[in-house]
Amino acid sequence: MCRSIKTLRPPVLPEEATEEEIRAAALQYVRKVSGFRAPAAHNQEVFDRAVDEIARATAELLDGIEVRGRPKAAQAS
């Protein structure tokens, strides 16, 4: 989809993804889907809301993923 969105889960990342990394991925996704790098003023609110919702959903996804083969202590949040 968008090559600038990187995988945010171990073992690709050695530790949990930061809020900043999650938000950056969400922003890249919204930019790709909407076709806007920066939305016009009349679209800013819906654009920002989409980034927020996708970042929240991404954090939930990453929190819920169980990576097999990793020690349980490494999976604890």
PDB file of C-alpha atoms in Angstrom:
ATOM      1  CA  MET A   1       0.000   0.000   0.000  1.00  0.00           C
ATOM      2  CA  CYS A   2       2.269   2.777   1.214  1.00  0.00           C
ATOM      3  CA  ARG A   3       5.945   1.929   1.446  1.00  0.00           C
ATOM      4  CA  SER A   4       6.621   4.621   4.038  1.00  0.00           C
ATOM      5  CA  ILE A   5       4.406   2.849   6.591  1.00  0.00           C
ATOM      6  CA  LYS A   6       6.658   0.462   8.485  1.00  0.00           C
ATOM      7  CA  THR A   7       5.741  -2.634  10.476  1.00  0.00           C
ATOM      8  CA  LEU A   8       5.203  -1.602  14.105  1.00  0.00           C
ATOM      9  CA  ARG A   9       5.298  -4.909  15.954  1.00  0.00           C
ATOM     10  CA  PRO A  10       8.084  -7.087  17.281  1.00  0.00           C
ATOM     11  CA  PRO A  11      10.249  -8.678  16.071  1.00  0.00           C
ATOM     12  CA  VAL A  12      10.500  -5.971  13.390  1.00  0.00           C
ATOM     13  CA  LEU A  13      10.803  -3.397  16.174  1.00  0.00           C
ATOM     14  CA  PRO A  14      12.865  -4.488  19.172  1.00  0.00           C
ATOM     15  CA  GLU A  15      10.381  -2.875  21.573  1.00  0.00           C
ATOM     16  CA  GLU A  16       6.813  -1.605  21.525  1.00  0.00           C
ATOM     17  CA  ALA A  17       5.970   1.068  18.973  1.00  0.00           C
ATOM     18  CA  THR A  18       5.860   4.563  20.366  1.00  0.00           C
ATOM     19  CA  GLU A  19       2.808   6.778  20.182  1.00  0.00           C
ATOM     20  CA  GLU A  20       4.745   8.939  17.729  1.00  0.00           C
ATOM     21  CA  GLU A  21       5.449   5.982  15.424  1.00  0.00           C
ATOM     22  CA  ILE A  22       1.792   4.890  15.543  1.00  0.00           C
ATOM     23  CA  ARG A  23       0.569   8.401  14.753  1.00  0.00           C
ATOM     24  CA  ALA A  24       3.056   8.754  11.873  1.00  0.00           C
ATOM     25  CA  ALA A  25       1.793   5.502  10.336  1.00  0.00           C
ATOM     26  CA  ALA A  26      -1.818   6.652  10.748  1.00  0.00           C
ATOM     27  CA  LEU A  27      -1.013   9.972   9.091  1.00  0.00           C
ATOM     28  CA  GLN A  28       0.660   8.220   6.150  1.00  0.00           C
ATOM     29  CA  TYR A  29      -2.364   5.961   5.754  1.00  0.00           C
ATOM     30  CA  VAL A  30      -4.830   8.880   5.747  1.00  0.00           C
ATOM     31  CA  ARG A  31      -2.668  10.796   3.284  1.00  0.00           C
ATOM     32  CA  LYS A  32      -2.549   7.811   0.946  1.00  0.00           C
ATOM     33  CA  VAL A  33      -6.261   7.028   1.128  1.00  0.00           C
ATOM     34  CA  SER A  34      -7.430  10.654   0.878  1.00  0.00           C
ATOM     35  CA  GLY A  35      -4.923  11.664  -1.779  1.00  0.00           C
ATOM     36  CA  PHE A  36      -4.022  14.786   0.230  1.00  0.00           C
ATOM     37  CA  ARG A  37      -0.617  15.442   1.743  1.00  0.00           C
ATOM     38  CA  ALA A  38      -2.139  18.372   3.605  1.00  0.00           C
ATOM     39  CA  PRO A  39      -5.909  18.877   3.490  1.00  0.00           C
ATOM     40  CA  ALA A  40      -7.605  22.175   2.731  1.00  0.00           C
ATOM     41  CA  ALA A  41      -8.887  24.074   5.755  1.00  0.00           C
ATOM     42  CA  HIS A  42     -12.446  22.855   5.165  1.00  0.00           C
ATOM     43  CA  ASN A  43     -11.238  19.215   5.322  1.00  0.00           C
ATOM     44  CA  GLN A  44      -8.788  19.576   8.226  1.00  0.00           C
ATOM     45  CA  GLU A  45     -11.192  18.452  10.967  1.00  0.00           C
ATOM     46  CA  VAL A  46     -12.254  15.238   9.233  1.00  0.00           C
ATOM     47  CA  PHE A  47      -8.643  14.528   8.223  1.00  0.00           C
ATOM     48  CA  ASP A  48      -7.397  14.953  11.815  1.00  0.00           C
ATOM     49  CA  ARG A  49     -10.260  12.870  13.185  1.00  0.00           C
ATOM     50  CA  ALA A  50      -9.393  10.043  10.779  1.00  0.00           C
ATOM     51  CA  VAL A  51      -5.738  10.130  11.868  1.00  0.00           C
ATOM     52  CA  ASP A  52      -6.812  10.008  15.541  1.00  0.00           C
ATOM     53  CA  GLU A  53      -9.186   7.080  14.973  1.00  0.00           C
ATOM     54  CA  ILE A  54      -6.696   5.094  12.931  1.00  0.00           C
ATOM     55  CA  ALA A  55      -3.937   5.713  15.496  1.00  0.00           C
ATOM     56  CA  ARG A  56      -6.286   4.491  18.263  1.00  0.00           C
ATOM     57  CA  ALA A  57      -7.257   1.389  16.282  1.00  0.00           C
ATOM     58  CA  THR A  58      -3.598   0.696  15.491  1.00  0.00           C
ATOM     59  CA  ALA A  59      -2.614   0.936  19.168  1.00  0.00           C
ATOM     60  CA  GLU A  60      -5.439  -1.489  20.071  1.00  0.00           C
ATOM     61  CA  LEU A  61      -4.314  -3.884  17.357  1.00  0.00           C
ATOM     62  CA  LEU A  62      -0.695  -3.821  18.485  1.00  0.00           C
ATOM     63  CA  ASP A  63      -1.732  -4.279  22.131  1.00  0.00           C
ATOM     64  CA  GLY A  64      -3.785  -7.337  21.202  1.00  0.00           C
ATOM     65  CA  ILE A  65      -1.366  -9.122  18.893  1.00  0.00           C
ATOM     66  CA  GLU A  66       0.372 -12.165  20.329  1.00  0.00           C
ATOM     67  CA  VAL A  67       3.701 -12.797  18.664  1.00  0.00           C
ATOM     68  CA  ARG A  68       4.424 -16.516  18.824  1.00  0.00           C
ATOM     69  CA  GLY A  69       7.917 -17.563  19.711  1.00  0.00           C
ATOM     70  CA  ARG A  70       8.538 -14.533  21.911  1.00  0.00           C
ATOM     71  CA  PRO A  71       8.955 -15.035  25.634  1.00  0.00           C
ATOM     72  CA  LYS A  72       5.838 -14.053  27.603  1.00  0.00           C
ATOM     73  CA  ALA A  73       7.801 -11.431  29.557  1.00  0.00           C
ATOM     74  CA  ALA A  74       8.648  -9.705  26.267  1.00  0.00           C
ATOM     75  CA  GLN A  75       4.962  -9.571  25.359  1.00  0.00           C
ATOM     76  CA  ALA A  76       3.816  -7.968  28.604  1.00  0.00           C
ATOM     77  CA  SER A  77       2.772  -4.351  28.284  1.00  0.00           C
TER      78      SER A  77
END
